[in-house]
mmCIF file of C-alpha atoms and ligand atoms in Angstrom:
data_model
loop_
_atom_site.group_PDB
_atom_site.id
_atom_site.type_symbol
_atom_site.label_atom_id
_atom_site.label_comp_id
_atom_site.label_asym_id
_atom_site.label_seq_id
_atom_site.Cartn_x
_atom_site.Cartn_y
_atom_site.Cartn_z
ATOM 1 C CA MET A 1 158.617 78.453 79.312
ATOM 2 C CA LYS A 2 156.976 80.361 82.017
ATOM 3 C CA LEU A 3 157.874 83.958 80.775
ATOM 4 C CA LYS A 4 156.476 82.224 77.953
ATOM 5 C CA SER A 5 152.993 81.247 79.737
ATOM 6 C CA LEU A 6 152.573 84.435 81.230
ATOM 7 C CA ILE A 7 152.633 86.131 77.436
ATOM 8 C CA ILE A 8 150.022 83.919 76.220
ATOM 9 C CA LEU A 9 148.020 84.380 79.449
ATOM 10 C CA THR A 10 147.946 88.059 79.353
ATOM 11 C CA LEU A 11 147.702 87.937 75.833
ATOM 12 C CA LEU A 12 144.402 85.818 76.227
ATOM 13 C CA ILE A 13 143.396 87.982 79.267
ATOM 14 C CA SER A 14 143.079 90.806 77.045
ATOM 15 C CA PHE A 15 141.931 89.102 73.770
ATOM 16 C CA GLN A 16 138.878 88.452 76.016
ATOM 17 C CA GLN A 17 138.298 91.979 77.365
ATOM 18 C CA LEU A 18 138.285 93.371 73.959
ATOM 19 C CA TYR A 19 136.306 90.756 72.299
ATOM 20 C CA SER A 20 133.904 91.495 75.369
ATOM 21 C CA GLN A 21 134.043 95.412 74.398
ATOM 22 C CA GLU A 22 133.334 94.456 71.146
ATOM 23 C CA ASN A 23 130.481 92.705 72.011
ATOM 24 C CA TYR A 24 129.094 95.722 73.807
ATOM 25 C CA LYS A 25 130.043 97.989 71.123
ATOM 26 C CA SER A 26 128.679 95.911 68.855
ATOM 27 C CA LEU A 27 124.821 96.108 70.137
ATOM 28 C CA SER A 28 122.918 98.366 68.217
ATOM 29 C CA LYS A 29 122.405 101.338 69.616
ATOM 30 C CA GLU A 30 118.650 99.995 70.334
ATOM 31 C CA ASP A 31 120.147 96.968 71.805
ATOM 32 C CA SER A 32 122.548 99.190 74.382
ATOM 33 C CA THR A 33 119.300 101.248 74.956
ATOM 34 C CA LYS A 34 116.568 98.277 76.080
ATOM 35 C CA THR A 35 119.917 96.620 78.166
ATOM 36 C CA TYR A 36 121.559 97.270 81.061
ATOM 37 C CA LEU A 37 124.022 95.529 81.856
ATOM 38 C CA GLY A 38 124.705 96.399 85.707
ATOM 39 C CA GLY A 39 125.910 98.808 87.856
ATOM 40 C CA PRO A 40 127.204 100.050 91.185
ATOM 41 C CA LYS A 41 124.570 99.187 93.884
ATOM 42 C CA TYR A 42 124.398 99.621 97.008
ATOM 43 C CA ASP A 43 122.985 98.392 100.869
ATOM 44 C CA VAL A 44 119.425 98.026 101.743
ATOM 45 C CA LYS A 45 118.817 98.416 105.441
ATOM 46 C CA THR A 46 116.145 96.622 106.935
ATOM 47 C CA TYR A 47 113.295 99.299 109.319
ATOM 48 C CA THR A 48 111.559 99.025 112.279
ATOM 49 C CA GLN A 49 107.645 98.094 111.651
ATOM 50 C CA LYS A 50 107.025 99.917 115.053
ATOM 51 C CA PHE A 51 105.533 103.021 115.320
ATOM 52 C CA LYS A 52 104.984 105.618 117.870
ATOM 53 C CA THR A 53 101.160 106.617 116.871
ATOM 54 C CA GLN A 54 98.461 105.478 115.506
ATOM 55 C CA LYS A 55 97.808 108.547 113.158
ATOM 56 C CA PRO A 56 101.005 110.049 111.909
ATOM 57 C CA ARG A 57 102.282 113.470 112.893
ATOM 58 C CA ASN A 58 104.692 114.386 109.678
ATOM 59 C CA VAL A 59 103.706 112.957 105.776
ATOM 60 C CA ILE A 60 106.878 112.449 103.299
ATOM 61 C CA MET A 61 104.771 111.905 99.615
ATOM 62 C CA MET A 62 106.905 110.235 97.266
ATOM 63 C CA ILE A 63 106.011 110.331 93.272
ATOM 64 C CA GLY A 64 107.467 108.646 90.510
ATOM 65 C CA ASP A 65 107.261 110.146 87.705
ATOM 66 C CA GLY A 66 106.147 107.548 85.064
ATOM 67 C CA MET A 67 106.989 104.810 87.851
ATOM 68 C CA GLY A 68 105.854 101.287 86.623
ATOM 69 C CA VAL A 69 105.544 97.809 88.043
ATOM 70 C CA SER A 70 107.930 97.789 85.371
ATOM 71 C CA ALA A 71 110.412 100.011 86.351
ATOM 72 C CA ILE A 72 110.656 99.061 90.196
ATOM 73 C CA PHE A 73 111.458 95.422 88.688
ATOM 74 C CA ALA A 74 114.076 97.102 86.426
ATOM 75 C CA GLY A 75 115.882 98.921 89.553
ATOM 76 C CA LEU A 76 114.983 95.652 91.984
ATOM 77 C CA THR A 77 116.916 93.751 89.931
ATOM 78 C CA ALA A 78 119.745 96.115 88.748
ATOM 79 C CA ASN A 79 120.270 96.238 92.417
ATOM 80 C CA GLY A 80 120.749 92.411 92.891
ATOM 81 C CA GLY A 81 117.579 91.521 94.623
ATOM 82 C CA HIS A 82 116.621 94.780 96.918
ATOM 83 C CA LEU A 83 115.105 98.242 97.320
ATOM 84 C CA PHE A 84 114.631 100.222 100.175
ATOM 85 C CA LEU A 85 110.687 99.804 98.954
ATOM 86 C CA ASP A 86 111.106 96.296 100.235
ATOM 87 C CA ASN A 87 110.290 97.961 103.440
ATOM 88 C CA PHE A 88 106.922 99.523 102.457
ATOM 89 C CA LYS A 89 104.714 96.237 103.449
ATOM 90 C CA GLN A 90 101.883 98.435 102.687
ATOM 91 C CA VAL A 91 101.039 97.918 99.321
ATOM 92 C CA GLY A 92 98.061 98.612 96.940
ATOM 93 C CA PHE A 93 97.829 100.209 93.901
ATOM 94 C CA SER A 94 95.766 103.404 91.801
ATOM 95 C CA LYS A 95 94.102 104.007 88.603
ATOM 96 C CA THR A 96 95.322 107.028 86.903
ATOM 97 C CA GLN A 97 92.763 107.919 84.418
ATOM 98 C CA SER A 98 92.205 111.304 84.555
ATOM 99 C CA SER A 99 88.806 113.474 83.891
ATOM 100 C CA ASP A 100 88.365 113.389 79.641
ATOM 101 C CA ASN A 101 91.182 111.049 79.263
ATOM 102 C CA TYR A 102 91.587 107.142 79.793
ATOM 103 C CA ILE A 103 95.498 108.146 79.645
ATOM 104 C CA THR A 104 96.462 110.793 82.032
ATOM 105 C CA ASP A 105 99.440 113.168 81.611
ATOM 106 C CA SER A 106 100.834 114.369 84.781
ATOM 107 C CA ALA A 107 99.581 117.612 85.668
ATOM 108 C CA ALA A 108 96.319 116.077 85.702
ATOM 109 C CA GLY A 109 97.855 112.584 87.714
ATOM 110 C CA GLY A 110 99.636 115.436 90.165
ATOM 111 C CA THR A 111 96.863 116.911 90.583
ATOM 112 C CA ALA A 112 94.329 114.196 91.784
ATOM 113 C CA LEU A 113 97.371 112.986 93.721
ATOM 114 C CA SER A 114 97.979 116.863 95.371
ATOM 115 C CA ALA A 115 94.191 118.262 96.159
ATOM 116 C CA GLY A 116 92.171 114.579 95.094
ATOM 117 C CA GLN A 117 89.694 115.431 92.017
ATOM 118 C CA LYS A 118 89.724 114.093 88.298
ATOM 119 C CA THR A 119 90.677 117.013 86.102
ATOM 120 C CA TYR A 120 91.447 117.455 82.724
ATOM 121 C CA ASN A 121 94.946 117.128 81.224
ATOM 122 C CA GLY A 122 97.555 119.883 81.411
ATOM 123 C CA ALA A 123 95.478 121.245 84.896
ATOM 124 C CA ILE A 124 98.069 122.022 87.510
ATOM 125 C CA GLY A 125 95.838 122.652 90.637
ATOM 126 C CA VAL A 126 92.020 123.517 88.987
ATOM 127 C CA ASN A 127 89.865 120.971 88.550
ATOM 128 C CA ALA A 128 88.161 119.823 85.371
ATOM 129 C CA LYS A 129 86.005 123.456 85.180
ATOM 130 C CA GLY A 130 88.941 125.399 85.344
ATOM 131 C CA VAL A 131 88.285 126.274 89.013
ATOM 132 C CA ALA A 132 91.612 126.367 91.793
ATOM 133 C CA ILE A 133 90.958 123.372 94.376
ATOM 134 C CA LYS A 134 92.998 123.292 97.955
ATOM 135 C CA THR A 135 95.903 120.766 98.137
ATOM 136 C CA VAL A 136 96.851 119.127 100.344
ATOM 137 C CA LEU A 137 99.933 121.539 100.764
ATOM 138 C CA GLU A 138 97.961 124.677 101.411
ATOM 139 C CA MET A 139 95.358 122.946 103.620
ATOM 140 C CA ALA A 140 98.451 121.525 105.539
ATOM 141 C CA GLU A 141 100.269 125.169 105.208
ATOM 142 C CA GLU A 142 96.579 126.550 106.551
ATOM 143 C CA LYS A 143 96.763 124.690 109.551
ATOM 144 C CA GLY A 144 100.450 125.703 110.807
ATOM 145 C CA LEU A 145 102.387 122.804 109.329
ATOM 146 C CA ALA A 146 105.886 123.078 107.593
ATOM 147 C CA THR A 147 105.887 122.188 103.902
ATOM 148 C CA GLY A 148 108.141 121.452 101.209
ATOM 149 C CA LEU A 149 109.121 120.574 97.617
ATOM 150 C CA VAL A 150 111.858 118.718 96.046
ATOM 151 C CA SER A 151 112.304 117.945 92.289
ATOM 152 C CA THR A 152 114.756 116.660 89.867
ATOM 153 C CA SER A 153 112.533 118.155 86.790
ATOM 154 C CA ALA A 154 111.869 121.824 87.272
ATOM 155 C CA ILE A 155 110.310 122.787 90.191
ATOM 156 C CA THR A 156 107.623 124.325 88.114
ATOM 157 C CA HIS A 157 107.016 121.151 86.281
ATOM 158 C CA ALA A 158 103.877 119.183 86.280
ATOM 159 C CA THR A 159 104.131 117.475 89.308
ATOM 160 C CA PRO A 160 105.793 119.693 92.289
ATOM 161 C CA ALA A 161 103.769 122.305 90.159
ATOM 162 C CA SER A 162 99.765 120.785 91.427
ATOM 163 C CA TYR A 163 100.626 120.733 94.892
ATOM 164 C CA ILE A 164 101.532 124.992 94.853
ATOM 165 C CA ALA A 165 100.222 126.223 91.802
ATOM 166 C CA HIS A 166 96.657 127.177 90.179
ATOM 167 C CA GLN A 167 96.612 127.423 86.415
ATOM 168 C CA ALA A 168 94.938 126.088 83.340
ATOM 169 C CA SER A 169 98.184 125.222 81.177
ATOM 170 C CA ARG A 170 101.306 123.194 82.479
ATOM 171 C CA GLY A 171 102.881 125.300 80.207
ATOM 172 C CA SER A 172 102.381 128.355 81.827
ATOM 173 C CA TYR A 173 105.963 128.187 83.946
ATOM 174 C CA GLU A 174 106.184 131.617 84.804
ATOM 175 C CA ASP A 175 103.047 132.110 86.383
ATOM 176 C CA ILE A 176 103.468 128.986 88.146
ATOM 177 C CA ALA A 177 106.495 130.162 89.916
ATOM 178 C CA ALA A 178 104.638 133.455 90.675
ATOM 179 C CA ASP A 179 102.069 131.441 92.551
ATOM 180 C CA PHE A 180 105.292 129.774 94.608
ATOM 181 C CA LEU A 181 105.618 133.688 96.162
ATOM 182 C CA LYS A 182 101.017 133.505 97.217
ATOM 183 C CA THR A 183 102.401 130.752 99.288
ATOM 184 C CA ASP A 184 104.793 130.611 103.353
ATOM 185 C CA ILE A 185 105.960 127.070 101.387
ATOM 186 C CA ASP A 186 109.048 126.693 104.068
ATOM 187 C CA VAL A 187 111.201 124.695 101.986
ATOM 188 C CA PHE A 188 111.571 123.791 97.905
ATOM 189 C CA ILE A 189 114.572 122.567 95.771
ATOM 190 C CA GLY A 190 114.821 121.970 92.276
ATOM 191 C CA GLY A 191 115.454 122.929 88.386
ATOM 192 C CA GLY A 192 114.264 125.946 87.453
ATOM 193 C CA TYR A 193 115.459 129.466 87.775
ATOM 194 C CA LYS A 194 114.872 131.206 84.926
ATOM 195 C CA HIS A 195 111.333 131.161 85.441
ATOM 196 C CA PHE A 196 112.027 132.830 88.566
ATOM 197 C CA SER A 197 114.345 135.402 87.337
ATOM 198 C CA ASP A 198 114.103 135.680 83.513
ATOM 199 C CA ARG A 199 110.583 136.604 83.484
ATOM 200 C CA LYS A 200 108.698 138.574 80.265
ATOM 201 C CA ASP A 201 106.785 140.386 82.911
ATOM 202 C CA LYS A 202 110.519 141.560 84.077
ATOM 203 C CA ARG A 203 109.648 140.518 87.869
ATOM 204 C CA ASP A 204 113.056 138.945 89.688
ATOM 205 C CA LEU A 205 111.741 136.347 91.694
ATOM 206 C CA THR A 206 114.372 135.054 93.332
ATOM 207 C CA LYS A 207 114.766 139.002 94.442
ATOM 208 C CA GLU A 208 110.987 138.808 96.438
ATOM 209 C CA LEU A 209 111.738 135.138 97.247
ATOM 210 C CA GLN A 210 114.945 137.281 99.404
ATOM 211 C CA GLN A 211 112.663 139.552 100.666
ATOM 212 C CA LYS A 212 110.399 137.365 101.823
ATOM 213 C CA GLY A 213 113.297 135.873 103.875
ATOM 214 C CA TYR A 214 114.195 132.842 101.780
ATOM 215 C CA GLN A 215 117.627 131.884 101.146
ATOM 216 C CA VAL A 216 118.193 131.404 96.772
ATOM 217 C CA LEU A 217 120.476 129.149 97.059
ATOM 218 C CA ARG A 218 121.771 127.613 93.512
ATOM 219 C CA ASN A 219 124.579 124.942 94.543
ATOM 220 C CA MET A 220 124.093 121.771 96.192
ATOM 221 C CA ASP A 221 126.892 122.617 98.840
ATOM 222 C CA GLU A 222 125.306 125.187 99.902
ATOM 223 C CA ILE A 223 121.727 123.576 99.920
ATOM 224 C CA ALA A 224 122.783 120.780 102.174
ATOM 225 C CA GLN A 225 124.408 123.088 104.777
ATOM 226 C CA VAL A 226 121.153 125.338 105.189
ATOM 227 C CA LYS A 227 119.499 123.512 109.068
ATOM 228 C CA THR A 228 117.285 126.356 109.352
ATOM 229 C CA GLY A 229 114.878 129.328 107.656
ATOM 230 C CA LYS A 230 113.204 129.105 104.376
ATOM 231 C CA LEU A 231 115.219 127.486 101.222
ATOM 232 C CA ALA A 232 114.635 128.172 98.282
ATOM 233 C CA GLY A 233 116.758 125.954 96.288
ATOM 234 C CA LEU A 234 116.898 126.392 92.365
ATOM 235 C CA THR A 235 119.400 123.452 91.103
ATOM 236 C CA ALA A 236 119.673 124.271 87.247
ATOM 237 C CA ASP A 237 118.052 126.479 85.008
ATOM 238 C CA GLU A 238 115.333 124.461 84.085
ATOM 239 C CA HIS A 239 115.941 120.891 84.414
ATOM 240 C CA ASN A 240 118.036 118.993 86.709
ATOM 241 C CA ASP A 241 120.363 117.150 84.505
ATOM 242 C CA ILE A 242 120.661 112.741 84.003
ATOM 243 C CA ALA A 243 121.434 111.450 87.783
ATOM 244 C CA ILE A 244 124.700 110.387 87.016
ATOM 245 C CA LYS A 245 125.550 114.044 85.671
ATOM 246 C CA ARG A 246 122.802 116.293 87.492
ATOM 247 C CA LYS A 247 124.451 118.905 90.838
ATOM 248 C CA MET A 248 121.084 118.601 92.725
ATOM 249 C CA ASN A 249 121.167 114.926 94.691
ATOM 250 C CA LEU A 250 117.860 113.728 95.119
ATOM 251 C CA PRO A 251 118.557 111.673 98.318
ATOM 252 C CA LEU A 252 121.124 114.743 100.058
ATOM 253 C CA SER A 253 118.014 116.701 98.748
ATOM 254 C CA THR A 254 115.122 114.797 100.628
ATOM 255 C CA GLU A 255 117.793 114.530 103.586
ATOM 256 C CA THR A 256 118.237 118.174 103.916
ATOM 257 C CA ALA A 257 114.522 119.050 103.376
ATOM 258 C CA LEU A 258 113.189 116.617 106.033
ATOM 259 C CA ASN A 259 115.853 118.077 108.817
ATOM 260 C CA ILE A 260 114.729 121.835 107.657
ATOM 261 C CA LEU A 261 110.634 120.584 107.791
ATOM 262 C CA ASP A 262 111.046 118.901 111.460
ATOM 263 C CA GLN A 263 111.840 122.186 113.360
ATOM 264 C CA ASN A 264 107.880 122.794 113.070
ATOM 265 C CA LYS A 265 106.534 120.294 116.007
ATOM 266 C CA LYS A 266 103.223 120.231 114.435
ATOM 267 C CA GLY A 267 104.289 118.263 111.997
ATOM 268 C CA PHE A 268 105.316 118.877 108.527
ATOM 269 C CA PHE A 269 103.801 116.996 104.371
ATOM 270 C CA ILE A 270 106.183 117.232 101.669
ATOM 271 C CA MET A 271 106.219 116.398 98.211
ATOM 272 C CA VAL A 272 109.797 114.152 96.776
ATOM 273 C CA GLU A 273 109.338 113.685 93.331
ATOM 274 C CA GLY A 274 111.859 110.969 91.244
ATOM 275 C CA SER A 275 110.947 113.434 87.578
ATOM 276 C CA GLN A 276 112.714 111.714 84.876
ATOM 277 C CA ILE A 277 111.479 107.822 85.667
ATOM 278 C CA ASP A 278 109.119 109.119 83.234
ATOM 279 C CA TRP A 279 111.714 110.974 80.736
ATOM 280 C CA GLY A 280 113.445 107.278 80.328
ATOM 281 C CA GLY A 281 110.060 105.766 79.767
ATOM 282 C CA HIS A 282 109.477 108.172 76.888
ATOM 283 C CA GLN A 283 112.834 107.031 75.362
ATOM 284 C CA ASN A 284 112.907 103.806 75.892
ATOM 285 C CA ASP A 285 115.703 103.408 76.976
ATOM 286 C CA THR A 286 116.106 100.969 80.351
ATOM 287 C CA ARG A 287 119.595 101.971 81.863
ATOM 288 C CA TYR A 288 118.259 105.624 81.996
ATOM 289 C CA VAL A 289 115.153 104.172 83.830
ATOM 290 C CA ILE A 290 116.679 102.288 85.367
ATOM 291 C CA ILE A 291 119.561 105.014 86.685
ATOM 292 C CA GLU A 292 116.833 107.189 88.109
ATOM 293 C CA MET A 293 114.399 104.171 89.223
ATOM 294 C CA LEU A 294 117.839 103.949 92.081
ATOM 295 C CA ASP A 295 118.134 107.431 92.415
ATOM 296 C CA PHE A 296 114.560 107.799 93.624
ATOM 297 C CA ASP A 297 114.811 104.514 95.741
ATOM 298 C CA GLN A 298 118.042 106.492 97.778
ATOM 299 C CA ALA A 299 115.847 108.924 98.160
ATOM 300 C CA ILE A 300 112.808 106.629 100.045
ATOM 301 C CA GLY A 301 115.886 105.605 101.871
ATOM 302 C CA LYS A 302 116.315 108.835 103.179
ATOM 303 C CA ALA A 303 112.922 109.081 104.060
ATOM 304 C CA LEU A 304 113.311 105.532 105.623
ATOM 305 C CA GLU A 305 116.021 106.542 107.851
ATOM 306 C CA PHE A 306 114.095 110.029 109.135
ATOM 307 C CA ALA A 307 110.819 108.200 109.232
ATOM 308 C CA ALA A 308 111.818 104.896 110.979
ATOM 309 C CA LYS A 309 113.149 107.210 114.091
ATOM 310 C CA ASP A 310 110.808 109.804 114.378
ATOM 311 C CA GLY A 311 107.663 107.115 114.540
ATOM 312 C CA GLU A 312 105.429 109.355 113.946
ATOM 313 C CA THR A 313 106.107 109.767 109.954
ATOM 314 C CA LEU A 314 104.244 108.330 106.629
ATOM 315 C CA ILE A 315 106.106 107.853 103.698
ATOM 316 C CA ILE A 316 103.486 106.520 100.889
ATOM 317 C CA VAL A 317 105.372 106.099 97.565
ATOM 318 C CA THR A 318 103.255 106.378 94.051
ATOM 319 C CA ALA A 319 103.475 107.327 90.264
ATOM 320 C CA ASP A 320 100.984 109.339 88.641
ATOM 321 C CA HIS A 321 101.168 106.328 85.286
ATOM 322 C CA GLU A 322 102.895 104.476 83.785
ATOM 323 C CA THR A 323 105.198 105.281 81.076
ATOM 324 C CA GLY A 324 106.240 103.679 78.000
ATOM 325 C CA GLY A 325 104.190 99.921 78.782
ATOM 326 C CA MET A 326 107.275 99.079 79.736
ATOM 327 C CA ALA A 327 107.902 95.023 80.757
ATOM 328 C CA ILE A 328 111.341 92.835 81.843
ATOM 329 C CA VAL A 329 112.246 90.218 78.963
ATOM 330 C CA GLY A 330 115.754 89.409 80.690
ATOM 331 C CA GLY A 331 117.511 90.148 83.368
ATOM 332 C CA ASP A 332 120.430 88.983 86.233
ATOM 333 C CA MET A 333 119.933 89.377 89.759
ATOM 334 C CA LYS A 334 123.641 88.578 90.690
ATOM 335 C CA THR A 335 125.292 91.126 87.770
ATOM 336 C CA GLY A 336 121.965 93.000 88.089
ATOM 337 C CA MET A 337 121.602 92.967 83.921
ATOM 338 C CA VAL A 338 118.393 93.912 83.007
ATOM 339 C CA LYS A 339 116.234 93.969 79.325
ATOM 340 C CA GLY A 340 113.920 95.656 78.716
ATOM 341 C CA ALA A 341 110.891 96.323 76.023
ATOM 342 C CA PHE A 342 108.805 98.585 75.532
ATOM 343 C CA THR A 343 105.456 99.351 74.065
ATOM 344 C CA SER A 344 104.582 103.006 73.943
ATOM 345 C CA GLY A 345 106.442 106.129 73.622
ATOM 346 C CA GLU A 346 104.130 107.892 75.385
ATOM 347 C CA HIS A 347 102.089 107.341 78.825
ATOM 348 C CA THR A 348 100.031 103.737 79.572
ATOM 349 C CA ALA A 349 96.587 103.137 81.042
ATOM 350 C CA VAL A 350 97.932 100.619 83.793
ATOM 351 C CA MET A 351 96.990 100.364 87.326
ATOM 352 C CA VAL A 352 100.350 101.957 89.172
ATOM 353 C CA PRO A 353 101.792 100.389 92.595
ATOM 354 C CA VAL A 354 100.379 102.145 96.044
ATOM 355 C CA PHE A 355 103.322 101.659 98.853
ATOM 356 C CA ALA A 356 102.775 102.736 102.869
ATOM 357 C CA TYR A 357 105.101 102.788 105.765
ATOM 358 C CA GLY A 358 104.760 104.342 109.002
ATOM 359 C CA PRO A 359 101.399 105.550 111.351
ATOM 360 C CA GLY A 360 98.203 104.866 109.036
ATOM 361 C CA SER A 361 99.553 103.212 106.551
ATOM 362 C CA GLU A 362 97.114 100.245 106.952
ATOM 363 C CA ASN A 363 94.421 102.632 104.631
ATOM 364 C CA PHE A 364 96.590 102.415 101.384
ATOM 365 C CA THR A 365 95.658 98.699 100.682
ATOM 366 C CA GLY A 366 93.723 97.554 97.920
ATOM 367 C CA ILE A 367 93.034 98.842 94.676
ATOM 368 C CA MET A 368 92.129 102.572 94.889
ATOM 369 C CA GLU A 369 91.160 105.706 92.444
ATOM 370 C CA ASN A 370 94.600 108.479 92.349
ATOM 371 C CA THR A 371 92.151 110.446 93.996
ATOM 372 C CA ASP A 372 91.501 108.413 97.451
ATOM 373 C CA ILE A 373 95.294 108.703 98.212
ATOM 374 C CA PRO A 374 95.003 112.694 99.159
ATOM 375 C CA LYS A 375 91.690 112.299 100.621
ATOM 376 C CA LYS A 376 93.279 109.531 102.790
ATOM 377 C CA ILE A 377 96.337 111.554 103.976
ATOM 378 C CA MET A 378 93.290 114.489 104.717
ATOM 379 C CA LYS A 379 91.890 112.567 106.692
ATOM 380 C CA LEU A 380 94.271 110.791 108.435
ATOM 381 C CA LEU A 381 96.027 114.227 109.511
ATOM 382 C CA ASN A 382 92.928 115.983 110.579
ATOM 383 C CA PHE A 383 92.116 118.572 108.114
HETATM 384 MG MG1 MG B 401 106.821 114.929 86.790
HETATM 385 ZN ZN1 ZN B 402 105.510 111.707 81.094
#
């Protein structure tokens, strides 16, 4: 009898598992991308709110491309109610409109955040008249600070490009890559290898980078071992893969870059981008948004770990715009289930949050223009 009931029980359990699996499979394709069923969670540490100085020596600028409040809250729910972002006590909102459009793209949005001027959609480091404008990263370089860029897209893509290149059009990837050689940036990690190596003008920029003293590496394990010197980490031919598949590791890349840049005692400026939150939004894919959001938040965790220990580092986390008009129409803080809904396949006009941690963070509250963010950073760094 005992054996019989055990068999029945086993059958029941397997039937239930089969049934729930079927249930999952039976979700229409559309539903399956709208609903995240829950996944791995990580612990969120609490960091000190006491800092050594009034003004920062180092600035870590972190941009979640397309990261609106819903993307953040989707990630927060998926991770059981907490994100590393919880450590940011100074919060504001940024208006993202570009000079020629109510809805910005990532180039105009990136340029507003890098150089403090509104420009037209598609513009990389140039103003509305097409004239090159100096970015906070270039100013940092001029003042002898170390500089860096880390991105999960190609390093030549709009957001990182806006900090270092000056081109009329965001699609000029090979020209953007060539602009890296005009600078003394210390560390960059992202995709875009082919824009440096396989070019119409036949220049091999990877060789030119080596001649300038860069370690040009393509493998994440090798990149993570670099402790000093100049580093060009080109982890994909074009864009890095999605978070669960990519060879590039954003938290590890962030940590690696910070440790190299920290050797400059004058300080540093770095921009770290979670690029693909935007792509999840464009695809109206809740799971894609969440997986990228959690990856970006874990990179924020690495920045916090550094800044809390250092005490002279300001971290700003914001977005260039919202993507997908995302809303959250269901969820469960315990399981991490999130049901998303979208009103657009494009960017939207809504304000995006600004989070600040560290010395000077009190300057980043209230409603501001996106262009105010780099202006405040420049002021705090005495540029
Ligand atoms: Mg981007
Ligand atoms: Zn986009």
